[in-house]
Coordinates of C-alpha atoms and ligand atoms in Angstrom, one line a residue:
X625 CA 84.2 172.4 146.2
X626 CA 83.0 169.0 144.9
X627 CA 81.8 166.6 147.5
X628 CA 83.4 163.2 146.8
X629 CA 81.4 160.0 147.2
X630 CA 83.8 157.6 149.0
X631 CA 80.9 155.2 149.8
X632 CA 80.3 154.7 146.1
X633 CA 83.9 153.8 145.6
X634 CA 84.0 151.5 148.6
X635 CA 80.8 149.8 147.7
X636 CA 82.0 149.1 144.1
X637 CA 85.3 147.7 145.3
X638 CA 83.5 145.4 147.8
X639 CA 80.6 144.3 145.7
X640 CA 81.8 144.0 142.0
X641 CA 82.7 140.3 141.3
X642 CA 85.7 141.4 139.2
X643 CA 87.4 143.1 142.2
X644 CA 86.7 140.1 144.3
X645 CA 88.4 137.8 141.8
X646 CA 91.4 140.2 141.3
X647 CA 91.7 140.5 145.1
X648 CA 91.7 136.7 145.6
X649 CA 94.4 136.1 143.0
X650 CA 96.5 139.1 144.2
X651 CA 96.3 138.0 147.9
X652 CA 97.1 134.4 147.1
X653 CA 100.1 135.2 144.9
X654 CA 101.3 138.0 147.0
X655 CA 101.5 140.3 143.9
X656 CA 100.5 143.9 144.6
X657 CA 97.5 145.0 142.4
X658 CA 95.6 148.3 142.2
X659 CA 92.5 149.6 140.4
X660 CA 93.6 152.9 139.1
X661 CA 92.7 156.0 137.1
X662 CA 89.3 156.8 135.6
X663 CA 87.4 154.1 137.5
X664 CA 88.4 155.5 140.9
X665 CA 87.9 159.1 139.7
X666 CA 84.4 158.6 138.3
X667 CA 83.1 156.7 141.4
X668 CA 84.4 159.5 143.7
X669 CA 82.7 162.1 141.4
X670 CA 79.6 159.8 141.3
X671 CA 79.4 159.8 137.5
X672 CA 79.0 156.8 135.2
X673 CA 78.4 153.5 137.1
X674 CA 80.1 150.7 138.8
X675 CA 79.9 148.4 135.7
X676 CA 82.2 150.8 133.8
X677 CA 85.5 149.5 132.4
X678 CA 88.5 149.5 134.8
X679 CA 92.3 149.5 134.6
X680 CA 94.5 147.5 136.9
X681 CA 98.2 148.2 137.7
X682 CA 100.1 145.0 138.6
X683 CA 103.4 145.4 140.3
X684 CA 104.8 142.5 138.4
X685 CA 103.9 140.6 135.2
X686 CA 100.6 142.1 133.9
X687 CA 99.7 139.5 131.3
X688 CA 100.6 136.6 133.6
X689 CA 98.4 138.1 136.3
X690 CA 95.5 138.7 133.9
X691 CA 95.7 135.0 132.8
X692 CA 95.3 133.9 136.4
X693 CA 92.3 136.2 137.0
X694 CA 90.7 135.0 133.7
X695 CA 91.1 131.4 134.8
X696 CA 89.6 132.2 138.2
X697 CA 86.4 133.6 136.6
X698 CA 86.4 131.3 133.6
X699 CA 87.0 133.9 130.9
X700 CA 88.4 132.2 127.8
X701 CA 89.3 135.1 125.5
X702 CA 92.2 137.2 126.7
X703 CA 94.2 139.5 124.4
X704 CA 97.9 139.7 125.3
X705 CA 100.1 142.6 124.3
X706 CA 103.3 141.1 125.7
X707 CA 105.6 143.8 124.3
X708 CA 103.7 146.4 126.2
X709 CA 103.3 144.3 129.3
X710 CA 99.5 144.5 129.1
X711 CA 96.5 142.2 128.7
X712 CA 92.8 142.7 128.3
X713 CA 89.6 140.7 128.5
X714 CA 85.8 141.3 128.7
X715 CA 83.9 140.0 131.8
X716 CA 80.2 140.5 132.2
X717 CA 80.2 142.7 129.1
X718 CA 82.8 145.1 130.5
X719 CA 86.4 145.4 129.3
X720 CA 89.2 145.2 131.9
X721 CA 92.9 145.9 131.3
X722 CA 95.9 144.8 133.3
X723 CA 99.2 146.7 133.0
X724 CA 102.5 145.7 134.5
X725 CA 104.0 148.7 136.3
X726 CA 107.0 150.0 134.3
X727 CA 109.8 152.3 134.8
X728 CA 111.3 153.8 131.7
X729 CA 114.9 154.6 131.9
X730 CA 117.6 155.7 129.5
X731 CA 120.8 153.6 129.3
X732 CA 123.8 155.9 129.0
X733 CA 125.3 154.1 125.9
X734 CA 122.3 153.8 123.7
X735 CA 120.0 156.7 124.7
X736 CA 117.1 154.4 123.8
X737 CA 114.5 154.0 126.5
X738 CA 114.6 150.6 128.0
X739 CA 111.6 149.4 129.9
X740 CA 112.2 147.9 133.3
X741 CA 109.8 146.4 135.7
X742 CA 108.9 149.3 137.9
X743 CA 107.5 149.9 141.3
X744 CA 104.1 151.5 142.1
X745 CA 105.2 155.1 142.1
X746 CA 106.9 154.8 138.7
X747 CA 103.6 153.8 137.2
X748 CA 101.6 156.5 139.0
X749 CA 104.0 159.4 138.3
X750 CA 103.9 158.7 134.5
X751 CA 100.1 159.3 134.4
X752 CA 98.5 162.3 132.8
X753 CA 96.7 164.3 135.6
X754 CA 96.6 164.1 139.4
X755 CA 92.9 163.3 139.3
X756 CA 93.9 160.1 137.3
X757 CA 96.6 159.0 139.7
X758 CA 94.3 157.7 142.4
X759 CA 94.7 154.0 143.0
X760 CA 92.8 151.5 145.3
X761 CA 94.6 148.5 146.7
X762 CA 93.1 145.1 146.1
X763 CA 95.4 143.1 148.4
X764 CA 94.3 141.7 151.7
X765 CA 94.7 143.0 154.3
X766 CA 94.1 146.6 153.1
X767 CA 91.7 146.0 150.2
X768 CA 90.0 149.3 149.5
X769 CA 92.9 151.4 150.8
X770 CA 93.3 154.5 148.6
X771 CA 96.8 155.7 147.5
X772 CA 96.9 159.4 146.7
X773 CA 100.5 160.2 145.9
X774 CA 99.9 163.4 144.0
X775 CA 97.1 165.1 145.9
X776 CA 94.5 163.8 143.5
X777 CA 91.8 164.0 146.1
X778 CA 92.4 167.6 146.8
X779 CA 92.3 168.4 143.0
X780 CA 89.1 166.4 142.5
X781 CA 87.5 168.4 145.3
X782 CA 88.7 171.7 144.0
X783 CA 87.9 170.8 140.4
X784 CA 91.5 171.2 139.0
X785 CA 93.3 169.6 136.1
X786 CA 97.0 169.4 137.0
X787 CA 99.9 167.3 135.8
X788 CA 101.6 165.2 138.4
X789 CA 105.1 166.1 137.1
X790 CA 106.3 169.3 135.5
X791 CA 103.9 169.9 132.6
X792 CA 106.7 169.8 130.0
X793 CA 107.6 166.3 131.1
X794 CA 104.0 164.9 131.3
X795 CA 103.0 166.5 127.9
X796 CA 106.2 165.4 126.1
X797 CA 105.6 161.8 127.3
X798 CA 102.3 161.9 125.3
X799 CA 101.2 165.2 123.7
X800 CA 97.7 163.8 123.2
X801 CA 97.3 164.7 126.9
X802 CA 96.9 168.3 125.7
X803 CA 93.5 167.3 124.2
X804 CA 92.7 165.1 127.2
X805 CA 93.2 168.0 129.6
X806 CA 90.8 170.0 127.6
X807 CA 88.3 167.2 127.4
X808 CA 88.4 166.5 131.1
X809 CA 88.1 170.3 131.9
X810 CA 85.1 170.6 129.6
X811 CA 83.4 167.3 130.7
X812 CA 83.9 167.7 134.5
X813 CA 83.6 171.5 134.5
X814 CA 87.1 171.7 136.0
X815 CA 89.7 174.4 135.7
X816 CA 93.1 173.8 134.1
X817 CA 95.6 174.9 136.7
X818 CA 97.8 177.8 135.5
X819 CA 101.2 176.1 135.2
X820 CA 99.5 173.1 133.4
X821 CA 97.8 175.6 131.0
X822 CA 101.1 177.3 130.3
X823 CA 102.5 173.9 129.6
X824 CA 99.7 173.1 127.2
X825 CA 100.2 176.3 125.2
X826 CA 104.0 175.8 125.1
X827 CA 103.8 172.2 123.9
X828 CA 100.9 172.5 121.6
X829 CA 103.0 172.1 118.5
X830 CA 104.0 168.6 119.7
X831 CA 100.6 167.5 118.6
X832 CA 102.3 167.1 115.3
X833 CA 103.8 163.8 116.3
X834 CA 100.4 162.3 117.3
X835 CA 98.5 160.2 114.8
X836 CA 95.5 161.9 113.2
X837 CA 93.2 159.1 114.4
X838 CA 94.0 159.7 118.1
X839 CA 93.5 163.5 117.7
X840 CA 90.2 163.0 115.8
X841 CA 89.0 160.6 118.4
X842 CA 89.6 163.1 121.2
X843 CA 88.1 165.9 119.2
X844 CA 84.9 164.0 118.5
X845 CA 84.7 163.2 122.3
X846 CA 84.8 166.9 123.0
X847 CA 82.2 167.6 120.4
X848 CA 80.0 164.9 122.0
X849 CA 79.9 166.6 125.4
X850 CA 76.7 168.2 126.6
X851 CA 78.1 171.7 126.1
X852 CA 80.9 171.4 123.5
X853 CA 81.6 175.2 123.5
X854 CA 83.6 174.9 126.7
X855 CA 86.1 172.5 125.1
X856 CA 86.1 174.2 121.7
X857 CA 87.0 177.5 123.2
X858 CA 89.9 175.9 125.0
X859 CA 91.0 174.2 121.8
X860 CA 91.1 177.7 120.2
X861 CA 92.7 179.5 123.1
X862 CA 95.5 176.9 123.5
X863 CA 96.3 177.1 119.8
X864 CA 95.5 173.4 119.3
X865 CA 93.0 174.2 116.5
X866 CA 95.8 175.8 114.5
X867 CA 97.4 172.4 114.4
X868 CA 94.6 170.1 113.5
X869 CA 91.7 172.3 112.4
X870 CA 93.0 175.7 111.3
X871 CA 89.8 176.5 109.4
X872 CA 88.0 176.8 112.8
X873 CA 90.6 179.2 114.3
X874 CA 90.3 181.4 111.3
X875 CA 86.6 182.0 112.1
X876 CA 87.7 184.1 115.1
X877 CA 87.7 187.8 114.4
X878 CA 85.6 187.7 111.2
X879 CA 83.4 190.6 111.9
X880 CA 79.8 190.4 110.7
X881 CA 77.6 193.4 109.8
X882 CA 77.0 195.3 113.1
X883 CA 73.2 195.5 112.8
X884 CA 73.0 191.9 111.7
X885 CA 75.2 189.8 114.1
X886 CA 77.3 191.4 116.8
X887 CA 79.6 188.5 117.5
X888 CA 82.5 187.2 115.5
X889 CA 81.8 184.0 113.6
X890 CA 83.7 181.8 116.0
X891 CA 81.6 182.9 119.0
X892 CA 78.5 182.7 116.9
X893 CA 79.5 179.1 115.9
X894 CA 80.1 178.1 119.5
X895 CA 76.5 179.2 120.3
X896 CA 75.1 177.3 117.4
X897 CA 77.0 174.1 118.4
X898 CA 75.7 174.4 122.0
X899 CA 72.1 175.1 120.7
X900 CA 72.1 172.0 118.5
X901 CA 73.8 169.9 121.2
X902 CA 70.8 170.7 123.5
X903 CA 68.5 168.9 121.1
X904 CA 70.7 166.1 119.6
X905 CA 73.5 163.7 120.4
X906 CA 74.2 163.1 116.7
X907 CA 77.8 164.1 116.5
X908 CA 77.6 164.7 112.7
X909 CA 74.8 167.1 113.1
X910 CA 76.9 168.8 115.8
X911 CA 79.9 168.8 113.3
X912 CA 77.7 170.3 110.6
X913 CA 76.8 173.1 113.1
X914 CA 80.5 173.6 113.8
X915 CA 81.4 174.0 110.1
X916 CA 78.2 175.6 108.7
X917 CA 79.9 179.0 108.3
X918 CA 83.4 177.7 107.7
X919 CA 83.8 179.5 104.4
X920 CA 82.9 182.9 105.8
X921 CA 86.6 184.0 106.0
X922 CA 87.1 183.1 102.4
X923 CA 84.0 184.8 101.1
X924 CA 84.1 187.9 103.2
X925 CA 83.6 191.1 101.2
X926 CA 82.8 194.7 102.1
X927 CA 80.0 196.1 100.0
X928 CA 79.5 199.9 100.2
X929 CA 76.2 200.7 101.8
X930 CA 75.6 197.1 102.9
X931 CA 78.6 196.2 105.0
X932 CA 80.2 192.8 105.2
X933 CA 78.8 190.0 103.0
X934 CA 79.7 186.4 102.8
X935 CA 78.1 185.5 99.4
X936 CA 78.2 181.9 98.5
X937 CA 79.8 180.7 101.8
X938 CA 77.3 177.8 102.1
X939 CA 78.4 176.4 98.7
X940 CA 82.1 176.9 99.2
X941 CA 81.8 175.6 102.8
X942 CA 80.2 172.4 101.4
X943 CA 83.0 172.0 98.9
X944 CA 85.6 172.4 101.6
X945 CA 84.3 169.4 103.5
X946 CA 85.9 166.6 101.4
X947 CA 89.4 167.9 102.0
X948 CA 88.7 168.4 105.7
X949 CA 87.2 164.9 106.1
X950 CA 90.2 163.4 104.3
X951 CA 92.7 165.3 106.3
X952 CA 91.1 164.6 109.6
X953 CA 90.4 161.0 108.7
X954 CA 86.7 161.4 109.5
X955 CA 84.4 158.6 108.2
X956 CA 83.7 159.3 104.6
X957 CA 80.2 157.8 104.7
X958 CA 79.2 160.8 106.8
X959 CA 80.5 163.3 104.3
X960 CA 77.4 163.6 102.1
X961 CA 75.3 164.4 105.1
X962 CA 77.5 167.1 106.4
X963 CA 78.0 168.6 102.9
X964 CA 74.2 168.6 102.4
X965 CA 73.5 170.4 105.7
X966 CA 76.2 173.0 105.1
X967 CA 75.0 173.6 101.5
X968 CA 71.4 174.0 102.5
X969 CA 71.6 175.9 105.8
X970 CA 70.4 179.2 104.3
X971 CA 67.7 177.6 102.1
X972 CA 64.8 177.4 104.6
X973 CA 65.1 181.0 105.6
X974 CA 64.9 182.0 101.9
X975 CA 61.5 180.3 101.7
X976 CA 59.8 182.3 104.5
X977 CA 58.2 184.7 102.1
X978 CA 54.4 184.0 101.6
X979 CA 54.9 184.3 97.9
X980 CA 57.2 181.4 97.7
X981 CA 55.9 178.8 95.2
X982 CA 55.1 175.2 95.9
X983 CA 57.9 174.3 93.6
X984 CA 60.5 176.0 95.7
X985 CA 59.2 174.2 98.7
X986 CA 59.3 170.9 96.8
X987 CA 62.9 171.5 95.8
X988 CA 63.9 171.9 99.4
X989 CA 62.1 168.7 100.4
X990 CA 63.7 166.8 97.6
X991 CA 67.2 168.2 98.1
X992 CA 67.2 167.7 101.9
X993 CA 65.5 164.3 101.6
X994 CA 65.5 162.3 104.8
X995 CA 67.6 165.0 106.5
X996 CA 65.0 167.8 106.3
X997 CA 64.3 167.6 110.0
X998 CA 68.0 167.8 110.9
X999 CA 68.3 170.8 108.5
X1000 CA 65.5 172.6 110.2
X1001 CA 67.1 171.8 113.6
X1002 CA 70.3 173.3 112.4
X1003 CA 68.5 176.5 111.1
X1004 CA 66.8 176.9 114.5
X1005 CA 70.1 176.5 116.3
X1006 CA 71.6 179.1 114.0
X1007 CA 69.4 181.8 115.6
X1008 CA 71.6 183.4 118.2
X1009 CA 70.0 186.8 118.4
X1010 CA 69.8 188.2 122.0
X1011 CA 66.6 190.0 121.1
X1012 CA 63.7 187.8 122.3
X1013 CA 61.1 189.3 119.9
X1014 CA 63.5 188.6 116.9
X1015 CA 64.1 185.1 118.1
X1016 CA 60.4 184.5 118.3
X1017 CA 59.9 185.8 114.8
X1018 CA 62.7 183.7 113.3
X1019 CA 61.4 180.6 115.0
X1020 CA 57.9 181.1 113.8
X1021 CA 59.2 181.7 110.3
X1022 CA 60.6 178.2 110.3
X1023 CA 57.3 176.9 111.6
X1024 CA 55.6 178.5 108.7
X1025 CA 58.1 176.9 106.3
X1026 CA 57.5 173.5 107.9
X1027 CA 53.7 174.0 107.6
X1028 CA 54.2 174.7 103.9
X1029 CA 56.4 171.6 103.6
X1030 CA 53.7 169.5 105.3
X1031 CA 51.0 170.8 102.9
X1032 CA 53.1 170.1 99.9
X1033 CA 54.3 166.8 101.1
X1034 CA 50.8 165.7 101.9
X1035 CA 49.9 166.7 98.4
X1036 CA 52.6 164.7 96.7
X1037 CA 54.5 162.5 99.1
X1038 CA 57.9 163.7 98.1
X1039 CA 60.6 162.7 100.6
X1040 CA 61.6 159.6 98.8
X1041 CA 61.0 161.2 95.5
X1042 CA 61.9 159.7 92.2
X1043 CA 60.2 159.6 88.8
X1044 CA 57.1 157.3 89.0
X1045 CA 58.1 156.0 85.5
X1046 CA 61.1 153.9 86.2
X1047 CA 64.2 153.4 84.1
X1048 CA 63.2 149.8 83.0
X1049 CA 60.0 151.1 81.5
X1050 CA 61.7 154.0 79.7
X1051 CA 64.2 151.6 78.1
X1052 CA 61.4 149.3 77.0
X1053 CA 59.0 151.9 75.5
X1054 CA 61.8 153.8 73.8
X1055 CA 63.7 150.7 72.7
X1056 CA 67.0 152.1 74.1
X1057 CA 69.8 150.4 76.1
X1058 CA 70.8 151.6 79.6
X1059 CA 72.7 154.8 79.4
X1060 CA 72.7 158.6 79.7
X1061 CA 69.5 159.0 77.7
X1062 CA 67.5 157.1 80.3
X1063 CA 68.7 159.5 83.0
X1064 CA 67.9 162.6 80.9
X1065 CA 64.3 161.4 80.4
X1066 CA 63.9 160.6 84.0
X1067 CA 65.2 163.9 85.2
X1068 CA 62.8 165.8 82.9
X1069 CA 59.9 163.9 84.4
X1070 CA 61.1 164.7 87.9
X1071 CA 61.6 168.3 87.0
X1072 CA 58.0 168.5 85.7
X1073 CA 56.7 167.2 89.0
X1074 CA 58.9 169.5 91.0
X1075 CA 57.7 172.5 88.9
X1076 CA 54.1 171.4 89.5
X1077 CA 53.4 170.9 85.7
X1078 CA 52.2 167.4 86.5
X1079 CA 51.2 165.7 89.8
X1080 CA 53.5 163.1 91.4
X1081 CA 51.4 160.2 90.1
X1082 CA 52.2 157.4 87.7
X1083 CA 49.4 158.0 85.1
X1084 CA 50.2 161.7 84.7
X1085 CA 54.0 161.0 84.6
X1086 CA 53.5 158.2 82.0
X1087 CA 51.5 160.5 79.8
X1088 CA 54.0 163.3 80.1
X1089 CA 56.8 160.8 79.3
X1090 CA 55.1 159.8 76.1
X1091 CA 54.8 163.4 75.2
X1092 CA 58.4 164.4 75.7
X1093 CA 60.3 161.2 74.7
X1094 CA 60.6 161.8 71.0
X1095 CA 61.7 165.3 71.4
X1096 CA 64.4 164.4 73.8
X1097 CA 65.7 161.4 71.8
X1098 CA 65.8 163.4 68.5
X1099 CA 67.8 166.2 70.1
Ligands
CTP177 N1 96.5 157.8 130.8 C1 97.5 158.6 130.7 N2 97.8 159.2 129.5 C2 97.0 159.0 128.4 C3 96.0 158.2 128.5 C4 95.7 157.6 129.7 O1 98.3 158.8 131.7 N3 97.4 159.6 127.3 C5 96.2 157.1 132.1 C6 95.3 157.9 133.1 O2 95.8 157.6 134.4 C7 94.0 157.3 132.8 C8 94.3 155.8 132.5 O3 95.5 155.9 131.9 O4 93.1 157.4 134.0 C9 93.2 155.1 131.7 O5 93.1 155.8 130.4 P1 91.7 156.0 129.7 O6 90.9 154.7 129.9 O7 92.0 156.5 128.3 O8 91.1 157.2 130.5 P2 90.1 157.3 131.7 O9 90.8 158.1 132.7 O10 89.6 156.0 132.1 O11 88.9 158.2 131.2 P3 88.1 158.1 129.9 O12 87.6 156.7 129.8 O13 87.0 159.2 130.1 O14 89.0 158.4 128.8

């Protein structure tokens, strides 16, 4: 049972200047107004804070009412969406939205929904979940009175996500609510009530009509929660992943070698995502954890005497990223980072051997560049063995690799590595114009440094450059 904090809610309604202003305008004009939804829910659960954004339901003209409140508190910029009967403004750095209550009805002749001015219950019943239907009156007398038409209080106390109407009706109004149900369940640690869950599974294909942007937005919110596995599991079990991220659902049931990993790749992946989420809020590092083994189903092979292998899954996984980023409309400037982490996620473990040369370590440092620390965090998160002595050994292996990295880095300051002899100078000395040849010469100098043939210093690099330039140009 959750203990609800009614004092928090009452104090906020009494003390926040915005509610004072809304209340004055509402009382003066005689228009009914309520603060509704997430603001009420979160105060009762005592999460977030009273400066959070809030939504108002106006039983009347929402935009006209917002204009009066804005005048009252001297807010100049109000955005009006007259077609939707809504208006928004920022006050004291917080966004507030006013919505005129509406009732959607179907006219017999046209079958097109026509929007009429509605009454309070019409607005409330069209909301997503009972816990989001709670509304607090701002009219005097009675400011602070709580309207609970769908047993939202009981569901908040019990920790239950439930639709106010028949699930089919609520979900067909807006199928994105399927993902919202999962997000709220995962964020608040609530259970999705059985009939609602059946409704989710039944309507999941309706996600097809939702724009990719809205789906991706919800998905990234779920991935940003403290323990994303809870939501990711529900996305899988509901069938939602099959619609917007089928590659993830394909991970389930891919058996790994028994003596190596006991879980299927999906369950392993969930653990890796939770592990990384305990140490970072960077959603792209979390995303990389989610997709690090994404190509295992495509590379799975049974080798006699060895068992299942997934040869090359890191490279194929990295190559799959572009298509996935495009399809999911993820920000393309994050693509190289995710590709890099997926491509390199096995590399550090391959460098544990004492015999590994400085040059192999240098290559890791240069390839990972500024993301080396994130890569190592991912590798550490990838350890999901339940055997504590193995976990200790694997972790200490990465510490050893990082010690080698430090040694080599100190020796030759590599992270922002490039040839100490710059392109300009190569062109001048060789008398060549900008072009491919400059790049070839530069790369050869860089390779010589990475292989330890010369130190990462200007004089040595210049001397080496003079030595190789004619051979390269005459080739
Ligand atoms: N709502 C809804 N269906 C949606 C989105 C929103 O019924 N698809 C309703 C809910 O009553 C919700 C309110 O609109 O409480 C405000 O929506 P929003 O600001 O998106 O959600 P919050 O509940 O405030 O929660 P969060 O900010 O965590 O998304």
